[in-house]
Coordinates of C-alpha atoms in Angstrom, one line a residue:
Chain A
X1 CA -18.6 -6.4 4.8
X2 CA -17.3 -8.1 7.5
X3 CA -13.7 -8.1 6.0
X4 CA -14.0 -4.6 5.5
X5 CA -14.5 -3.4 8.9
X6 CA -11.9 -5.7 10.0
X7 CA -9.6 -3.9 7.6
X8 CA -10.2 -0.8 8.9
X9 CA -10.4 -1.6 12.2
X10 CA -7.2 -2.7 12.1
X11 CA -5.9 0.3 10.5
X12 CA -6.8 2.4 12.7
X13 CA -6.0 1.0 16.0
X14 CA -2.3 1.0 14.2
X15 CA -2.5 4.6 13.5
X16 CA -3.4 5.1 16.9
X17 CA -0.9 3.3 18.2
X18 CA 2.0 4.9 16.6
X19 CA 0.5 8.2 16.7
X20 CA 3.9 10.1 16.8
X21 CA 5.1 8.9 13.9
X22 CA 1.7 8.9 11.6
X23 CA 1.7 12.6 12.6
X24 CA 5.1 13.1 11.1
X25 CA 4.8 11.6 7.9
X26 CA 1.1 13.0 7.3
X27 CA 2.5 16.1 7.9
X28 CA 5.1 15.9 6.0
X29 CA 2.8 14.8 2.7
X30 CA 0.9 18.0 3.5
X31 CA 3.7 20.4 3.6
X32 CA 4.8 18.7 0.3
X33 CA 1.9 18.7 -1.7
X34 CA 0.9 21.9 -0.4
X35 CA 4.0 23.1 -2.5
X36 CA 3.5 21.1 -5.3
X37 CA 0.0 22.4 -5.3
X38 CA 0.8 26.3 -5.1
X39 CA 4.2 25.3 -8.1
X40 CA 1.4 24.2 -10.1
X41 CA -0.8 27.1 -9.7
X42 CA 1.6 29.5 -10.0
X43 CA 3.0 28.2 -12.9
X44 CA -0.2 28.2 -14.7
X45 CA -0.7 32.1 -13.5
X46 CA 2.3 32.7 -15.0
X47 CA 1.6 30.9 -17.9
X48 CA -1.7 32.7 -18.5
X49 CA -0.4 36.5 -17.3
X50 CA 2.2 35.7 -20.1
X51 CA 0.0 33.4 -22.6
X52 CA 0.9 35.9 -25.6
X53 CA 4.7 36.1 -25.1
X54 CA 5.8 32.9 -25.4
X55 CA 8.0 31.0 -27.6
X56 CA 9.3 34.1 -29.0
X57 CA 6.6 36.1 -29.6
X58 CA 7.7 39.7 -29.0
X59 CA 5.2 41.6 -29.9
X60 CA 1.9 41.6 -31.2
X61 CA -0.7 43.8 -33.9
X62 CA -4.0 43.8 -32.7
X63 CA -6.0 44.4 -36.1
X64 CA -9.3 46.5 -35.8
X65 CA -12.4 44.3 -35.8
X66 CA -13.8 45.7 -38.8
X67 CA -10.2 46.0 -40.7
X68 CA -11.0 45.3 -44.1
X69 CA -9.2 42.4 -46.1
X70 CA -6.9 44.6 -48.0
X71 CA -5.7 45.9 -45.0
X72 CA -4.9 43.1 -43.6
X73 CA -3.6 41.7 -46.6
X74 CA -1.1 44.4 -46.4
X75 CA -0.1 43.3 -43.3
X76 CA 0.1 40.1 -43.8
X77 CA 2.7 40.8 -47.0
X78 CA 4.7 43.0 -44.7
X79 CA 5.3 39.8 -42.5
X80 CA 5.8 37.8 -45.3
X81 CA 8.2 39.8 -47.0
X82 CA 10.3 41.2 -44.4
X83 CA 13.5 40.1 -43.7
X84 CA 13.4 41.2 -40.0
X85 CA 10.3 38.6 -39.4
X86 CA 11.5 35.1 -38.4
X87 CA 7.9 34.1 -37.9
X88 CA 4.4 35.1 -37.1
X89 CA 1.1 33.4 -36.1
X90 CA -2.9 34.9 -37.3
X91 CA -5.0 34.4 -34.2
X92 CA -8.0 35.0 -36.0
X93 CA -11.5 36.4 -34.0
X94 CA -13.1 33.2 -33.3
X95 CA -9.7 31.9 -31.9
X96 CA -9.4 35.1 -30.3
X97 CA -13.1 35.0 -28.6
X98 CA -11.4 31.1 -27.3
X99 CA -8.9 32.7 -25.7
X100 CA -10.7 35.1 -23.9
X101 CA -13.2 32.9 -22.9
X102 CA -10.8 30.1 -21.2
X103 CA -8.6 33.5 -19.5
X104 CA -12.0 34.9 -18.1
X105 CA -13.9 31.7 -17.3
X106 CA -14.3 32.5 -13.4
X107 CA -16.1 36.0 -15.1
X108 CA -19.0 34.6 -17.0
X109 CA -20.2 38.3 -17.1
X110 CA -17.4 39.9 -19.3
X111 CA -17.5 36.9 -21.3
X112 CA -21.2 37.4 -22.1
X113 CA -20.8 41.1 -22.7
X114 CA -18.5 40.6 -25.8
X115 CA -19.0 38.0 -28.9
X116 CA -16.3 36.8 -31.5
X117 CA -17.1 39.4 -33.7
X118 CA -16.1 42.2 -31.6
X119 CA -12.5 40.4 -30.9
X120 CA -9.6 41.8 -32.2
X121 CA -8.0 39.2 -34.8
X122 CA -4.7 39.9 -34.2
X123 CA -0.6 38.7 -35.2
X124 CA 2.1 37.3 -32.8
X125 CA 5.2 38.3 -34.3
X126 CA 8.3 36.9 -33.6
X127 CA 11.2 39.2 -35.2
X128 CA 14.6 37.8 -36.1
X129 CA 16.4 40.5 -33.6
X130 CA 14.8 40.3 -29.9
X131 CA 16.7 43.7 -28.6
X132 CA 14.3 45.7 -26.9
X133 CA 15.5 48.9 -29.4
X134 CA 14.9 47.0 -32.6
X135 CA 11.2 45.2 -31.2
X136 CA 10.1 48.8 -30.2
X137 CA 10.5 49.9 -34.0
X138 CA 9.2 47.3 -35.6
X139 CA 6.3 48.0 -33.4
X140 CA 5.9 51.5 -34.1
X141 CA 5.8 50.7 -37.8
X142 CA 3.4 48.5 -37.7
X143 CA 0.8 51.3 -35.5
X144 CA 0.9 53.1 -38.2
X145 CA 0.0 50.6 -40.8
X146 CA -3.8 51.3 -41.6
X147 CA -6.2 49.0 -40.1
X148 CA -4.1 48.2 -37.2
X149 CA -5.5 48.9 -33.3
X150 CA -2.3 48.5 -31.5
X151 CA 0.7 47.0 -31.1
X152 CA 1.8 45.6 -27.7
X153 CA 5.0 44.3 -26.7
X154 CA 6.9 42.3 -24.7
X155 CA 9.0 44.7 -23.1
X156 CA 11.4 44.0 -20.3
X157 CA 9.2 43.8 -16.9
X158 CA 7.3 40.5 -19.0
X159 CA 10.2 38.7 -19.6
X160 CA 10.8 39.1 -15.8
X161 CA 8.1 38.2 -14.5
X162 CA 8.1 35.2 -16.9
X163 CA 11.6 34.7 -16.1
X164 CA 10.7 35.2 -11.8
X165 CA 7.6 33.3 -12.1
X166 CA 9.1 30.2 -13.6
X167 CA 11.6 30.2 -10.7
X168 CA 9.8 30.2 -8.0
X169 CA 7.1 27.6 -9.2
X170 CA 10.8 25.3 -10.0
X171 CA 12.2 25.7 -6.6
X172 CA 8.6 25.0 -5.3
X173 CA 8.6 21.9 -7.7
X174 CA 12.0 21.2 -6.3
X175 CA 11.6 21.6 -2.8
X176 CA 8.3 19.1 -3.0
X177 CA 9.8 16.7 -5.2
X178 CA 12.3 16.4 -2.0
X179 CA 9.5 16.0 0.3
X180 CA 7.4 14.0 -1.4
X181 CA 10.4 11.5 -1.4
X182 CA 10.8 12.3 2.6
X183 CA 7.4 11.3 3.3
X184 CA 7.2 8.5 1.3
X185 CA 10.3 7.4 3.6
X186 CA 8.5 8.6 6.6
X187 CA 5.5 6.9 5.5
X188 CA 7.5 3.4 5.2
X189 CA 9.6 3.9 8.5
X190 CA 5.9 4.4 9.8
X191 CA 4.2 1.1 8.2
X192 CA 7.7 -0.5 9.5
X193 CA 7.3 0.3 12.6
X194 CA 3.8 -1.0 12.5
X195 CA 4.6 -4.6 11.1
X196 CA 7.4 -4.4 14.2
X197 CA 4.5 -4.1 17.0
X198 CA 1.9 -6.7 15.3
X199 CA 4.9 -9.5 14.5
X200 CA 3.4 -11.6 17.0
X201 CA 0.2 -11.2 15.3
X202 CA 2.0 -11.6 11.7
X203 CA 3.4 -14.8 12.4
X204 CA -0.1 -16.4 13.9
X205 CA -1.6 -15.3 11.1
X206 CA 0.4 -16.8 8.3
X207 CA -0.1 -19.8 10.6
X208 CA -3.5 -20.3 10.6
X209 CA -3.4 -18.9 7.1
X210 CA -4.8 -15.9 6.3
X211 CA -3.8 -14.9 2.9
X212 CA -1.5 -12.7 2.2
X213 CA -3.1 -10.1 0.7
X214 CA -5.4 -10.5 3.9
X215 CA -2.1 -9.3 5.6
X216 CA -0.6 -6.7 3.8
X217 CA -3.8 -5.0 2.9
X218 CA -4.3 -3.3 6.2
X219 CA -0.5 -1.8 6.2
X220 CA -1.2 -0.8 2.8
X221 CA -4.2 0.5 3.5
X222 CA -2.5 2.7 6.8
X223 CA 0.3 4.4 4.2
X224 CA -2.4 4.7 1.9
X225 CA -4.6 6.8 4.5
X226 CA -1.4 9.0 6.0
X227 CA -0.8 10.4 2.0
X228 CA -4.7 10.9 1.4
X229 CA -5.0 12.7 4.9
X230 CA -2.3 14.6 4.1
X231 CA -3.2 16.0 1.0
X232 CA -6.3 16.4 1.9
X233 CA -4.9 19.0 4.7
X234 CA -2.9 20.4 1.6
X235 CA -6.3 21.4 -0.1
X236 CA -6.6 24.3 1.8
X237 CA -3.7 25.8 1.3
X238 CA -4.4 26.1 -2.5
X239 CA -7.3 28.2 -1.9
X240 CA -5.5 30.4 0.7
X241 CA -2.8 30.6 -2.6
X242 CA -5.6 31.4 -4.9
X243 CA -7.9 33.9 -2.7
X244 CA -4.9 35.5 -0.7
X245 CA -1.5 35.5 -2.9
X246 CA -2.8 35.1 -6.5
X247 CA -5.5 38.1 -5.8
X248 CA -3.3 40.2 -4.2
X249 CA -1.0 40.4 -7.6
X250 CA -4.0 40.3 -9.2
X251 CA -5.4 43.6 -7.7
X252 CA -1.8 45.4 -7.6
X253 CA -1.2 48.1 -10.1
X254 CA 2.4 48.2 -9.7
X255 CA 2.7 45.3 -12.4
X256 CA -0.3 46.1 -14.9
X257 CA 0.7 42.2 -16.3
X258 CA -0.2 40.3 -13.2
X259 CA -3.7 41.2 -13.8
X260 CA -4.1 38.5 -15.9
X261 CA -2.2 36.2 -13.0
X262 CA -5.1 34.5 -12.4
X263 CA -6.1 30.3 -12.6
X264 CA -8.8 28.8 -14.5
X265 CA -12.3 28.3 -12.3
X266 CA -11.8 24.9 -10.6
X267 CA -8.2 24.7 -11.5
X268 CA -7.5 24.7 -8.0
X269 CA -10.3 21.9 -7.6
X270 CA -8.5 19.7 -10.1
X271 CA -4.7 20.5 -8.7
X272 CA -7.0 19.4 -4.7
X273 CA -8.1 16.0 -7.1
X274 CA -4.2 15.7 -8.4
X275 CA -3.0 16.0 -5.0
X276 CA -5.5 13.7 -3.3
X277 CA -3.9 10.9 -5.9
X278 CA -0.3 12.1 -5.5
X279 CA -0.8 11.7 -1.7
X280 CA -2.5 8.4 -1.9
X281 CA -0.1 7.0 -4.5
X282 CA 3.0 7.8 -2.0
X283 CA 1.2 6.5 0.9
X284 CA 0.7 3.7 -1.1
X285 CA 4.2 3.0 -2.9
X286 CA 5.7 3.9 0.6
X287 CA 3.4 1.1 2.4
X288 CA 4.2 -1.5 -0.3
X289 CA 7.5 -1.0 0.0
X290 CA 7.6 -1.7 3.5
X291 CA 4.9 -4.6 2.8
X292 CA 7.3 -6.3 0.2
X293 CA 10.4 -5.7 2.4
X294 CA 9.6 -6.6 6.0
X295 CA 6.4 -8.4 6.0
X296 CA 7.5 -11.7 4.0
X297 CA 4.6 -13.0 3.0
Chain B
X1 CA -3.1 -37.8 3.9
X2 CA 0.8 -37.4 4.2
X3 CA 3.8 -38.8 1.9
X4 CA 7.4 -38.3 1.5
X5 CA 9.5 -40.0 -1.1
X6 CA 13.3 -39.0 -0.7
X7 CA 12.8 -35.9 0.7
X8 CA 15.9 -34.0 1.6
X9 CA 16.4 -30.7 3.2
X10 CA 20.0 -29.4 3.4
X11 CA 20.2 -25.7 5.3
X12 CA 23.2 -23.2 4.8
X13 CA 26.4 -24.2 5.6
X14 CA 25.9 -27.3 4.6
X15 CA 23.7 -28.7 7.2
X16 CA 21.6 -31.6 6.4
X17 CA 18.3 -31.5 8.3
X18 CA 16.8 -34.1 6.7
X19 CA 17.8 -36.8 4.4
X20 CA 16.5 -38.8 2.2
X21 CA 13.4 -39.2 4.1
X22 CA 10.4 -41.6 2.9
X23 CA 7.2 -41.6 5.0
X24 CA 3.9 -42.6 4.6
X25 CA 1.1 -41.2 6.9
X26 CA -2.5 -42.2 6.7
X27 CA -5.8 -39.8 7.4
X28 CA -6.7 -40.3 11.3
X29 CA -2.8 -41.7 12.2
X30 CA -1.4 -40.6 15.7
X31 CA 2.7 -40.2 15.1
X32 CA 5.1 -39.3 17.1
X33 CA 8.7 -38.1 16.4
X34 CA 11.3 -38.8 18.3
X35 CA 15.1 -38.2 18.2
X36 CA 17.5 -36.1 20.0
X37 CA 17.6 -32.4 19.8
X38 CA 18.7 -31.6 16.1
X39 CA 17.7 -34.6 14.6
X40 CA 15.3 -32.9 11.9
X41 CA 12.3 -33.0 14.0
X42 CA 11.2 -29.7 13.4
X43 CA 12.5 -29.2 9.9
X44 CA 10.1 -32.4 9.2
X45 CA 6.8 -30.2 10.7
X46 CA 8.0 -27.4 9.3
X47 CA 8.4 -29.1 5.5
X48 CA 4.6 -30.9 5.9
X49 CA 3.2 -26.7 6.4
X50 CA 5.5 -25.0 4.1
X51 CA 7.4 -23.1 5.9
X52 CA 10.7 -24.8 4.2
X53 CA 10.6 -26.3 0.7
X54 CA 12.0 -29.8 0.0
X55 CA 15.9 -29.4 -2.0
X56 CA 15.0 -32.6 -3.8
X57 CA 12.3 -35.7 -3.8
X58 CA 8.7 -35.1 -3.4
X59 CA 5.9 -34.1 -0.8
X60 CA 2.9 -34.4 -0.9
X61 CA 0.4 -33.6 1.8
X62 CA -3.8 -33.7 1.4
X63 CA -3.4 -34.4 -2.1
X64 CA -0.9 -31.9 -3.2
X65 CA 2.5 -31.2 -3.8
X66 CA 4.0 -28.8 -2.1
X67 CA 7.1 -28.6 -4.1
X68 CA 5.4 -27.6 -6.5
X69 CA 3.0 -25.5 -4.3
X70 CA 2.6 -22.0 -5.5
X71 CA 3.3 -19.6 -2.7
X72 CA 0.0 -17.8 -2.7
X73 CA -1.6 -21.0 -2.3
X74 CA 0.4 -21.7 0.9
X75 CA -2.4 -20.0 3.1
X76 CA -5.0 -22.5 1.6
X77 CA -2.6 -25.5 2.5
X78 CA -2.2 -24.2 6.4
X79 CA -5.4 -23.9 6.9
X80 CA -5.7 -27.9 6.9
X81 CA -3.1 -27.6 9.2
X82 CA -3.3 -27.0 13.2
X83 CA 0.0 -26.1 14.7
X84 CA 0.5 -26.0 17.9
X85 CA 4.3 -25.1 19.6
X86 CA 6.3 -26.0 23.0
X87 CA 5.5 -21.5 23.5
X88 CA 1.9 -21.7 22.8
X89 CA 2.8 -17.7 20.4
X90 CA -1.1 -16.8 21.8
X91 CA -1.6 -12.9 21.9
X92 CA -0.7 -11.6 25.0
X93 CA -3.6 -8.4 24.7
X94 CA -6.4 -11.0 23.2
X95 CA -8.7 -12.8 25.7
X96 CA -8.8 -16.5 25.1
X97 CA -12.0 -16.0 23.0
X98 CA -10.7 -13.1 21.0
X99 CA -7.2 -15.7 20.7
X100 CA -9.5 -18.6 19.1
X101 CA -11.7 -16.4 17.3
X102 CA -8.2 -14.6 15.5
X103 CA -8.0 -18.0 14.2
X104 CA -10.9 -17.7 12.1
X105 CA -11.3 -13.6 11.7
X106 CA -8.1 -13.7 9.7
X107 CA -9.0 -16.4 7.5
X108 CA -11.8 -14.9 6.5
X109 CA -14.9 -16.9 8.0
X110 CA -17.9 -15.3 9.4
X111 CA -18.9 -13.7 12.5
X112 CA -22.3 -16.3 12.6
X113 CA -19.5 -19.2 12.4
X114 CA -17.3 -17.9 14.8
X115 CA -20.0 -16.9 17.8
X116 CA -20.9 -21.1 17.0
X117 CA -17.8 -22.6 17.0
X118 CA -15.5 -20.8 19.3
X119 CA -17.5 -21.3 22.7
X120 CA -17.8 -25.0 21.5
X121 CA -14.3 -25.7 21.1
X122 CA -13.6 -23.9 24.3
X123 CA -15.7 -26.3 26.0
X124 CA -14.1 -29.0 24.3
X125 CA -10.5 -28.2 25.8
X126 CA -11.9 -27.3 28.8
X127 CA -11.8 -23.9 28.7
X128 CA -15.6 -22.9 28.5
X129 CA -15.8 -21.0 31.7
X130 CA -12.3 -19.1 31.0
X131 CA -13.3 -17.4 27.8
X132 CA -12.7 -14.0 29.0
X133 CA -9.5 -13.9 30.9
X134 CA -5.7 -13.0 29.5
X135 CA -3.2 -15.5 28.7
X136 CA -1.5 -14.8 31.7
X137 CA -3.9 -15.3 34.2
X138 CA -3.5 -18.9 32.8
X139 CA -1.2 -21.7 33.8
X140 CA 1.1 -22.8 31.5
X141 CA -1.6 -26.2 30.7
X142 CA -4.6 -24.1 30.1
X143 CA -2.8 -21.6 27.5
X144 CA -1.4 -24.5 25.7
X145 CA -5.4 -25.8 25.8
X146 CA -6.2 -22.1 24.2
X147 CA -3.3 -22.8 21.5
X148 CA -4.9 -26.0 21.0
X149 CA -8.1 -24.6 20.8
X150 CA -7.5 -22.1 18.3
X151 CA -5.3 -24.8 15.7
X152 CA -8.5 -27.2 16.1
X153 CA -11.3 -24.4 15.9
X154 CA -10.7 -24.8 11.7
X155 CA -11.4 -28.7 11.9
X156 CA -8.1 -29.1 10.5
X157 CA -7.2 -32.4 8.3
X158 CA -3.9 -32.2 10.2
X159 CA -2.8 -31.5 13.4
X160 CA 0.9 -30.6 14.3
X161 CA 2.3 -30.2 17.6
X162 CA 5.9 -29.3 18.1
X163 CA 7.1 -30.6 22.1
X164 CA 3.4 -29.3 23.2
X165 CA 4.4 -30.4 26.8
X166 CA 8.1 -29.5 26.6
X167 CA 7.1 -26.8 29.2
X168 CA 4.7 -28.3 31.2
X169 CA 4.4 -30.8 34.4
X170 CA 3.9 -34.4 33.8
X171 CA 0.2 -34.4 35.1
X172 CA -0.8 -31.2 33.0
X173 CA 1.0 -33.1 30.0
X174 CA -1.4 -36.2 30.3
X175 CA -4.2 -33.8 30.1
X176 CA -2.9 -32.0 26.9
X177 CA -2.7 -35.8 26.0
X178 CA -5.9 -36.4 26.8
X179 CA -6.9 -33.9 24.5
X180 CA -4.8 -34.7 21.5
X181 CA -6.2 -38.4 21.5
X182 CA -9.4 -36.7 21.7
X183 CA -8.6 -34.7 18.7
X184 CA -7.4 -37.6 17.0
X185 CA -10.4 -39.9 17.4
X186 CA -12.6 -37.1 15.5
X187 CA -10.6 -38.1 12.4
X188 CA -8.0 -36.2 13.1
X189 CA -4.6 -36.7 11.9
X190 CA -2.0 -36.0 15.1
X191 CA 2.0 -35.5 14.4
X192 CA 3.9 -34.5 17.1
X193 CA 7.5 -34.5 17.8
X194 CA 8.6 -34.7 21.4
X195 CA 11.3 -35.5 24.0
X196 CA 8.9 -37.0 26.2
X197 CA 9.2 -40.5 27.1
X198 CA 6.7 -40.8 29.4
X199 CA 4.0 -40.2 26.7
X200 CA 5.1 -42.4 24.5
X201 CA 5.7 -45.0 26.3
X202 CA 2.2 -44.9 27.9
X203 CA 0.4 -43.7 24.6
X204 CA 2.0 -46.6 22.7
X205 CA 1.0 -45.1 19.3
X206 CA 3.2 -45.0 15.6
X207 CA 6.8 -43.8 16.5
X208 CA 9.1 -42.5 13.8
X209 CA 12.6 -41.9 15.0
X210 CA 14.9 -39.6 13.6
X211 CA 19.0 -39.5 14.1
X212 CA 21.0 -36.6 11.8
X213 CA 18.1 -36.2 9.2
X214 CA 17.7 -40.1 8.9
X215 CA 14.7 -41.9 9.6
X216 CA 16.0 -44.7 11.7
X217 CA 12.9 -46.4 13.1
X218 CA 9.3 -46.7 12.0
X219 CA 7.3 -48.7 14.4
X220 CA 3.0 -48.5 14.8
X221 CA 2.3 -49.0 18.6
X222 CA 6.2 -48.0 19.3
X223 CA 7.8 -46.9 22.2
X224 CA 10.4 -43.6 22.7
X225 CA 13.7 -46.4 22.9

């Protein structure tokens, strides 16, 4: 108990000391996890606003709920059989009903006002030529098949916004991963600088002998507080990503797609968790480094 | 308490601190080193608390070799050993309480035993009424008291003191003298190199003489020459 409030006694009468340069570094965590927060949201937006189109997937039949088996049998030999297919996968209505649940799960109350039965089953069809001529004719053919809803496909504007969203969450990821590395420097220069104006200290303590964990563990404990302190000012930033950026895509008609740009309820609570143990870890990899380097106990 | 069999210590550059050394010191001993500047006066303290490792023979020091000595055990080791130097390294921002009582915050003991034994030693060096003021409002003799104070507040089994008067008058060094004897009749074994003839001469206690790393005189009840 006692060792404890030394600890953090310690700790912060160093932070306090060196306040310039714990203000640097905790900034700099927060700028960098902030991006490597929104990166991860955006890439799951983008990831659910496209969920159908990917890994080929160019267009898809939506079957009518009550299609009958022949029909679909039908269907099904048409992919079978056709040498424009490559591939195709049955998402059938209980898988269907999964997938709409996890998309909506922040809207409990369109969730409740539809049940499996009333999904769509429906085939993601990926066709051996991907021009936008030949998918849109292959679609039509199959809208006229008999049991079928509709076809959608993944015209043009997706694969944009796929291809834009996946950029900007990469030169987010980029641009962190940068950072990160910055403020785990900062954060060592910082812990550095601390071991330089307790030295005196240091060296009476390894004299008497305090162990060395007993010695290291506040500095460690200092980096460890500048990356947790730092993320935690990254935290709300997500939400400003989520309630600001994400919804105003969300509520734009000018790209009917990005209505579906949307992240998972307490997504952003679990990127806040993933950033609170990024932080921490680089506060506490920077420290050690320091620890192992100057201190030389 | 203490024993060296052939213990050398050669530094970089070929430098030969100590050699060959073989010395035997018993619990409650008082021992002075002598020998000029160089002679491996130092590098023999600085062997006994780890802070050097032996190249070759062996060292062994409360029971254990510290050859052998793992280094996370090297703590446990110092804290049977008080050290006290010629600069007296107390914290300059620490009052001479909060300077003894470091002593034993950063080894972990707690706050019931320090509020006991920190005011006690202090009155045993003298310092009982001075508890509050800065290392420098002290003369040199009363911080070297505090740096006494603070590698004797432990009840160490050893106590090491590297030219503890090397900065101070000759009538504030009988004092620190004074002390040290006192030290060393509570059981307490003293080493301590010095330059000082004076002391020795008067103390008339165990001399071991050191020339290039060579122990070349081992007297009880010696003098300096």
């Amino acid at each position: 108990m006692y060792r404890l409030w030394y600890y953090l006694r310690e700790t912060v009468l160093s932070i306090w000391r060196n306040l310039s340069l714990t203000l640097a570094a905790i900034l700099t965590v927060a700028v960098s996890l902030a991006l490597v927060g929104s990166s991860m949201m955006i890439r799951e937006g983008a990831e659910r606003a496209t969920a159908q189109f990917q890994q080929g997937v160019e267009f898809v039949v939506f079957m009518n709920p009550d299609a009958d088996t022949d029909q679909d049998a039908a269907i099904r030999h048409v992919l079978d059989s056709s040498p424009a297919i490559e591939g195709y996968t049955y998402i059938d209505k209980a898988a269907a009903y999964d997938e709409f649940e996890t998309l909506f799960a922040d809207k409990p109350e369109l969730i409740e006002s539809v049940t499996p039965d009333v999904m769509p089953p429906s085939y993601r069809i990926v066709p051996v030529d991907r021009s936008a001529g030949n998918v849109n004719e292959l679609a039509n053919q199959f809208a006229a098949q008999p049991g079928v809803r509709e076809v959608a496909t993944a015209t043009e504007a997706i694969r944009q916004i796929d291809d834009f969203s996946t950029l900007v969450s990469q030169a987010l990821l980029v641009a962190a991963v940068v950072l990160v590395a910055v403020s785990a420097l900062l954060i060592l220069n910082t812990v550095f600088t601390a071991i330089g104006a307790r030295r005196q200290e240091i060296e009476v303590m390894k004299l008497v002998g305090a162990s060395n964990w007993f010695i290291r563990i506040p500095f460690m404990l200092e980096g460890t507080i500048h990356g947790l302190i730092g993320a935690a000012m990254a935290i709300p930033v997500l939400f400003v990503v989520d309630n600001e950026v994400m919804a105003f895509f969300q509520e734009s008609d000018a790209v009917p797609l990005f209505r579906g740009f949307a992240v998972p309820e307490g997504f952003v609570w679990d990127t806040s968790i993933w950033l609170l143990i990024l932080g921490g870890a680089v506060g506490m990899i920077g420290s050690a480094v320091a620890v192992t380097r100057y201190l030389d106990v | 308490m203490i024993r060296l069999e052939g213990v050398s210590k050669v530094f970089k550059g070929d430098v030969t601190a100590l050699r060959e050394v073989s010395v035997e010191i018993q619990r409650g001993e008082f021992v002075f080193l002598v020998g000029p500047s160089g002679s491996g006066k130092s590098t023999f303290l600085r062997l006994l608390n780890r802070e050097e490792v032996p190249d070759s023979g062996r060292l062994m020091v409360a029971g254990k070799d510290i050859g052998e000595m793992r280094s996370w055990k090297v703590p446990y080791l110092r804290r049977e050993i008080g050290y006290v130097f010629q600069d007296y390294k107390l914290l300059s921002k620490k009052t001479v309480y909060e300077n003894v009582a470091f002593g034993l915050e950063v080894i972990g003991r707690p706050r019931s035993v320090i509020r006991k034994q920190v005011p006690a030693i202090l009155d045993l060096v003298g310092l009982g009424t001075k508890a509050e003021r800065f290392p420098d409002e002290l003369s040199g003799g009363e911080q070297q008291r505090v740096s006494i104070a603070r590698a004797f507040v432990n009840r160490p089994l050893i106590l090491m003191a590297d030219e503890p008067t090397g900065n101070l008058d000759p009538s504030t060094s009988v004092g620190i003298m004074r002390l040290l004897d006192r030290i060393n009749r509570t059981g307490t074994t003293v080493i301590m190199a010095t330059h000082d003839r004076g002391i020795v001469d008067t103390m008339r206690r165990r001399v071991i003489e050191l020339d290039r790393g060579v122990v070349v005189r081992d007297e009880s009840r010696g003098v300096y020459e």
